[in-house]
mmCIF file of C-alpha atoms in Angstrom:
data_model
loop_
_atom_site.group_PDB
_atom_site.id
_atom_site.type_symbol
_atom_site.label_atom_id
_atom_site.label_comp_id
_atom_site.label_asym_id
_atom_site.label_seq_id
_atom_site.Cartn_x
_atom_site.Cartn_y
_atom_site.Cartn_z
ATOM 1 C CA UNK A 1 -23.902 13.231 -8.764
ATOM 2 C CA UNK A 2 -27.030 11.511 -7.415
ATOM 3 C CA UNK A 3 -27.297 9.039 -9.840
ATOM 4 C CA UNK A 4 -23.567 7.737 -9.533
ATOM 5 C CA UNK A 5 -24.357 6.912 -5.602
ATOM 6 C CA UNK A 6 -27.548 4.452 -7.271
ATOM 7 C CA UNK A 7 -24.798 2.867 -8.783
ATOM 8 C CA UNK A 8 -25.012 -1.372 -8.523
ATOM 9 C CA UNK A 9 -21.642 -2.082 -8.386
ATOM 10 C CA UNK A 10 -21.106 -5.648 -9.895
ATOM 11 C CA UNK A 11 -18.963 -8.043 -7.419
ATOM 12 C CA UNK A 12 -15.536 -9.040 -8.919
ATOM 13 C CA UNK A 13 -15.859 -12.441 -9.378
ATOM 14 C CA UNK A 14 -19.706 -11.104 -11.157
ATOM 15 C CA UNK A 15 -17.147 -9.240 -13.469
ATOM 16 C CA UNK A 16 -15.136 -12.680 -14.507
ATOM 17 C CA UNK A 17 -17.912 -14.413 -15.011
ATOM 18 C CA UNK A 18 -20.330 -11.768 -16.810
ATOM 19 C CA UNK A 19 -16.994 -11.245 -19.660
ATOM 20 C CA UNK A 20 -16.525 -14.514 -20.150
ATOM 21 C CA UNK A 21 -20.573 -15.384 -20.680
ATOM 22 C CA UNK A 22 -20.786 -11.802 -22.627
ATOM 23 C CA UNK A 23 -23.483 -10.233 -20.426
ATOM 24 C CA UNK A 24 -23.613 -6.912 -21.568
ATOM 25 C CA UNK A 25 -25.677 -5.375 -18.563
ATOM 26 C CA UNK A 26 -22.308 -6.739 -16.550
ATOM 27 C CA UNK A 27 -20.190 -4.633 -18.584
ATOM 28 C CA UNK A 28 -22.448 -1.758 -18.567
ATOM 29 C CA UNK A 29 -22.364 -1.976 -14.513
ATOM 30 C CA UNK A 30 -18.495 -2.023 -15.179
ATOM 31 C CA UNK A 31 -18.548 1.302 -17.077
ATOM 32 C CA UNK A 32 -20.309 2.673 -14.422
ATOM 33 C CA UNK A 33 -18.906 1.607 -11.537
ATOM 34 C CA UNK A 34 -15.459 2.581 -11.183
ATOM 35 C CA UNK A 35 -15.876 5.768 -13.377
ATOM 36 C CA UNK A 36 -15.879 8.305 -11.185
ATOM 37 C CA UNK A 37 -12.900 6.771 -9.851
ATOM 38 C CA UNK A 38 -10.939 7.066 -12.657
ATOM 39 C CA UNK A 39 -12.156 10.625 -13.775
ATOM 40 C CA UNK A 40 -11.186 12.045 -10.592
ATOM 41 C CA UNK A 41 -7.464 10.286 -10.948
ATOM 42 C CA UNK A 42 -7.439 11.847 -14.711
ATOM 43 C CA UNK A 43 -8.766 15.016 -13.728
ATOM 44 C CA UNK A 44 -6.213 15.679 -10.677
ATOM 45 C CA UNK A 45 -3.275 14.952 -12.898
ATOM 46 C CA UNK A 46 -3.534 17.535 -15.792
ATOM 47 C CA UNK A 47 -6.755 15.840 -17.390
ATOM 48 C CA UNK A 48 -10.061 16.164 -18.597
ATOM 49 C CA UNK A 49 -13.445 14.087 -18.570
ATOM 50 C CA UNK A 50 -13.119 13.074 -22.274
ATOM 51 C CA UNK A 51 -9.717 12.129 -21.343
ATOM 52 C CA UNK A 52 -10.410 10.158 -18.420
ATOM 53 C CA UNK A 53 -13.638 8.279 -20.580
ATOM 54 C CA UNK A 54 -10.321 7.266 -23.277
ATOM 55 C CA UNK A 55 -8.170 5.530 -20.614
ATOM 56 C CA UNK A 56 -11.004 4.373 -18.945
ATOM 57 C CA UNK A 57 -12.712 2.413 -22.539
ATOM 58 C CA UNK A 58 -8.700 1.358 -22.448
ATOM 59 C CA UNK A 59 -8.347 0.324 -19.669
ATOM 60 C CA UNK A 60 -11.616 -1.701 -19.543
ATOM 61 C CA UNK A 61 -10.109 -3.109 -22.964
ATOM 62 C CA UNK A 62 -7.321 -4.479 -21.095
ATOM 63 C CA UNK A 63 -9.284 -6.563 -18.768
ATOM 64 C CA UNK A 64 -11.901 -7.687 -21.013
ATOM 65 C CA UNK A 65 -8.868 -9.451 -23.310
ATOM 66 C CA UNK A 66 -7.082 -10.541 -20.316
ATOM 67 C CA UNK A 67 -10.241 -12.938 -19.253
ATOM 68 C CA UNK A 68 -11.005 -13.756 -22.315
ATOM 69 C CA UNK A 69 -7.565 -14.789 -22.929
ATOM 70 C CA UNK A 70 -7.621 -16.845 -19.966
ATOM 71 C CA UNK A 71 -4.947 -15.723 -18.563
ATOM 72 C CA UNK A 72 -6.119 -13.156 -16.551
ATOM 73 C CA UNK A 73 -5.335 -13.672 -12.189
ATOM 74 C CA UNK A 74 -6.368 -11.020 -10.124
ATOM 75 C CA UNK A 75 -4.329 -10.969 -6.771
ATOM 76 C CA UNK A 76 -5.946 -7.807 -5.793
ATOM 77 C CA UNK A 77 -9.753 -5.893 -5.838
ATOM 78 C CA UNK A 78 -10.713 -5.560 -9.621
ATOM 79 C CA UNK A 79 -11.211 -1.689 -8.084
ATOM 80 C CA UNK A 80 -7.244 -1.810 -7.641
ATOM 81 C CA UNK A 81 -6.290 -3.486 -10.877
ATOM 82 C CA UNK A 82 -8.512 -1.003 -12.796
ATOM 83 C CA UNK A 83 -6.964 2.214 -11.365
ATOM 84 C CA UNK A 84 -3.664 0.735 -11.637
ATOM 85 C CA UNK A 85 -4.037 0.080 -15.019
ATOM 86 C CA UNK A 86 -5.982 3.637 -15.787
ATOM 87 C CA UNK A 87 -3.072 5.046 -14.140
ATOM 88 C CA UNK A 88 -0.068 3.536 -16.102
ATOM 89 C CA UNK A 89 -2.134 4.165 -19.308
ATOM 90 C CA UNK A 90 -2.435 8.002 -18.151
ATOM 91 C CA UNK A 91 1.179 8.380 -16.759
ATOM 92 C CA UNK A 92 1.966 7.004 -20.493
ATOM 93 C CA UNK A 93 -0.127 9.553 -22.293
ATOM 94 C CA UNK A 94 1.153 12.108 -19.894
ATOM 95 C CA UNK A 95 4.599 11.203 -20.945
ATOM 96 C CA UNK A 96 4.005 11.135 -24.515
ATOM 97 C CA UNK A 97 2.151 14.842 -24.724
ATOM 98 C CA UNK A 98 4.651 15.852 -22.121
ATOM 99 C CA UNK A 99 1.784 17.555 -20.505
ATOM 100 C CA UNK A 100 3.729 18.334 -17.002
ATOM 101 C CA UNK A 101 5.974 21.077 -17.061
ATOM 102 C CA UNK A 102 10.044 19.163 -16.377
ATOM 103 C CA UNK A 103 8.125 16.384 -14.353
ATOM 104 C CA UNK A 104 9.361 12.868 -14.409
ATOM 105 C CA UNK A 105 7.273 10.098 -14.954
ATOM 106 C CA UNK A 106 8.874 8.713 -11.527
ATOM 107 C CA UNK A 107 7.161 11.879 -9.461
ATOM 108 C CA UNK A 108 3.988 10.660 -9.861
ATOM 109 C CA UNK A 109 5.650 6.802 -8.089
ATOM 110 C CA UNK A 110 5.563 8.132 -4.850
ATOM 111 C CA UNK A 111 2.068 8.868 -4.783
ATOM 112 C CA UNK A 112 0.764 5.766 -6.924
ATOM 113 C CA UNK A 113 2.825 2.996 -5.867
ATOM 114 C CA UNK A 114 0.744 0.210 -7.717
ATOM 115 C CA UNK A 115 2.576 0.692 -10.951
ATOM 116 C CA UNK A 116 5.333 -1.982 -9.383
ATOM 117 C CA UNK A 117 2.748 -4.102 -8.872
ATOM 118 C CA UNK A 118 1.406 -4.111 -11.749
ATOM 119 C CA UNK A 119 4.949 -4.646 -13.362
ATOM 120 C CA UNK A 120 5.634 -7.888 -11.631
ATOM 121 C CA UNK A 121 1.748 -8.927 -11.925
ATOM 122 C CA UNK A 122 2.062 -8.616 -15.719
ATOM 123 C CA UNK A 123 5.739 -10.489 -15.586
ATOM 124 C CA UNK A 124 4.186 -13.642 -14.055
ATOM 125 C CA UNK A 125 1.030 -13.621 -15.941
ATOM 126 C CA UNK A 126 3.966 -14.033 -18.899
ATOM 127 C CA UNK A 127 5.567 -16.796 -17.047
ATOM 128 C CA UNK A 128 2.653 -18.204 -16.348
ATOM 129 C CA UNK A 129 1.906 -18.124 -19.868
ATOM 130 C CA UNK A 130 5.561 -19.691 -21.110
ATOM 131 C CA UNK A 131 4.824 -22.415 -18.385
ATOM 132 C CA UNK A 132 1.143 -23.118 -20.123
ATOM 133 C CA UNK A 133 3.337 -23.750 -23.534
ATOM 134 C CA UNK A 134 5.971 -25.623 -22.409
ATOM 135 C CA UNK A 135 3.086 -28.104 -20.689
ATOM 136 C CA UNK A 136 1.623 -27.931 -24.648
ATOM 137 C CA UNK A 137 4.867 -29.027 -25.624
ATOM 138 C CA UNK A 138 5.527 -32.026 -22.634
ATOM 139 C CA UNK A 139 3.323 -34.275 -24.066
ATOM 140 C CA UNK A 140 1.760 -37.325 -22.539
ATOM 141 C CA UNK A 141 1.910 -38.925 -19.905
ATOM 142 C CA UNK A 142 4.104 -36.183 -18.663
ATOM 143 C CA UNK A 143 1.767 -33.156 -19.189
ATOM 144 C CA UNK A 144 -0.850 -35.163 -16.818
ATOM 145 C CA UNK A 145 1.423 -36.146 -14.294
ATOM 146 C CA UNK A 146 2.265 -32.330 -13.737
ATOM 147 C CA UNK A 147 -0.992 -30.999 -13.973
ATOM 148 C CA UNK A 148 -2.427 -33.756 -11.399
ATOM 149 C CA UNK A 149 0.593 -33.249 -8.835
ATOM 150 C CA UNK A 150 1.166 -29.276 -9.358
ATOM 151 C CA UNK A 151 -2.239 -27.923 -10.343
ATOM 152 C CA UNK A 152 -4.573 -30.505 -8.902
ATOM 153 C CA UNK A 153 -2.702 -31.853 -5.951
ATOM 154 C CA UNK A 154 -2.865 -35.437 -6.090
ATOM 155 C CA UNK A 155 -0.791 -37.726 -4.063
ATOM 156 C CA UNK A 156 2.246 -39.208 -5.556
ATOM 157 C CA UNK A 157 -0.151 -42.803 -4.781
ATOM 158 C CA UNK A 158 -3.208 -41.314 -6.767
ATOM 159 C CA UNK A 159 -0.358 -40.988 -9.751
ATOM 160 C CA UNK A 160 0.559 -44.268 -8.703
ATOM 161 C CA UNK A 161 -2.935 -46.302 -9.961
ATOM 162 C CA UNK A 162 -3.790 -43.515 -12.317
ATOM 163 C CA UNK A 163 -0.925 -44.275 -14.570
ATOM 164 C CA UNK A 164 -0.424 -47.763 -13.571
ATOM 165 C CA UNK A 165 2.887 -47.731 -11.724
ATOM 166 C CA UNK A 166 4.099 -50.183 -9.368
ATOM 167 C CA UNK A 167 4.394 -48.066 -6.801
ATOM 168 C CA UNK A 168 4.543 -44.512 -5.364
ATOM 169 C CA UNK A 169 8.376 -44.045 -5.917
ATOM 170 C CA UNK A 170 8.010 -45.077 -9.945
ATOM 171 C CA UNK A 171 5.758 -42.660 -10.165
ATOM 172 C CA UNK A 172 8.059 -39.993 -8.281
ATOM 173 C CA UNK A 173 10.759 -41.013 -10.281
ATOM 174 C CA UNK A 174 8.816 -40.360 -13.328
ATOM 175 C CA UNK A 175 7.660 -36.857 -12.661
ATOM 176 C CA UNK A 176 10.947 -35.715 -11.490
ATOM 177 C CA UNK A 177 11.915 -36.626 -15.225
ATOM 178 C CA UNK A 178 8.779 -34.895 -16.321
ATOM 179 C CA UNK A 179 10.137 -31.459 -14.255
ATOM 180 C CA UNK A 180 13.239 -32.149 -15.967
ATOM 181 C CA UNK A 181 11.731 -32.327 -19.410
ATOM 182 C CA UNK A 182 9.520 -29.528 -18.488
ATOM 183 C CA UNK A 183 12.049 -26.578 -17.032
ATOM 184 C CA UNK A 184 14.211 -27.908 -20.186
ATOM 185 C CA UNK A 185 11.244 -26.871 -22.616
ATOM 186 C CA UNK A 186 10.120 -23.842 -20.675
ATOM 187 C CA UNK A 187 14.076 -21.948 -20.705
ATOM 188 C CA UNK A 188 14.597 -22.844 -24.635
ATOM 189 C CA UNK A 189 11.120 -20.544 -25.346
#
């Protein structure tokens, strides 16, 4: 037990960063980190340590392909996203080796409320996604003119000289026929 309070926990943003340069020692602080976190949610809901070590690796899993995906936004504590996730990957196993006795998955809700969460986290990381193809498909000067006025909030002037228009309301006119372009591309995926 000693040695688990000698623990360096890495900071989040450490985390991000060490995946996508593949430190290992990051990932080894990972491992041990949040552990005991997870073995104690395992173990209190018909579990054991090997158990908890499974969802854990899976969980862990998870992450690492979200950020190296790219597509990976945390809104919360990386301590919060890995339980929740360690949690919905137990509830599932749970439900799959019916291990509690005419339990519903939905008892355990009440007391682990991030599941939701989660849900609607994992719904706009896939609209998110959809929105980063349809801006594949836009094409140019279109694709620019979005990313500079949505992602990197330029002025509708800044669009203006970038793209050579004669003035501020061209260049308005022109991305509201980009958005047009764009929703139409994003609802036919």
């Amino acid at each position: 037990m000693n040695n688990q309070l000698n623990v360096e926990i890495p900071s989040d943003s450490e985390v991000i960063i060490g995946i996508l340069n593949n430190s290992d020692s990051v990932l080894k602080k990972l491992y041990l980190a949040y552990f005991p976190m997870v073995l104690q949610l395992i173990v209190n809901n018909n579990g054991d340590e090997d158990e908890a070590k499974d969802i854990y690796q899976e969980a862990i899993i998870v992450l690492y392909n979200k950020i190296k995906r790219g597509d990976f936004e945390l809104s919360s504590k990386l301590k919060t996203y890995i339980y929740s996730v360690c949690r919905r990957l137990w509830l599932k196993r749970l439900k799959q080796m019916n291990r509690y006795a005419g339990g519903d998955i939905k008892d355990f809700e009440e007391f682990l409320p991030v599941e939701e969460e989660v849900e609607r986290h994992e719904e706009r990381d896939l609209q998110i996604s959809k929105m980063g193809e349809a801006l594949k498909l836009l094409g140019e000067p279109c694709k620019t003119i979005m990313e500079d006025f949505y992602m990197h909030n330029r002025s509708m002037q800044d669009i203006c000289e970038r793209f050579g228009y004669t003035n501020a309301d061209n260049a308005k006119t022109q991305k509201y026929k980009c958005l047009q372009r764009l929703k139409k591309l994003f609802f036919q995926q």
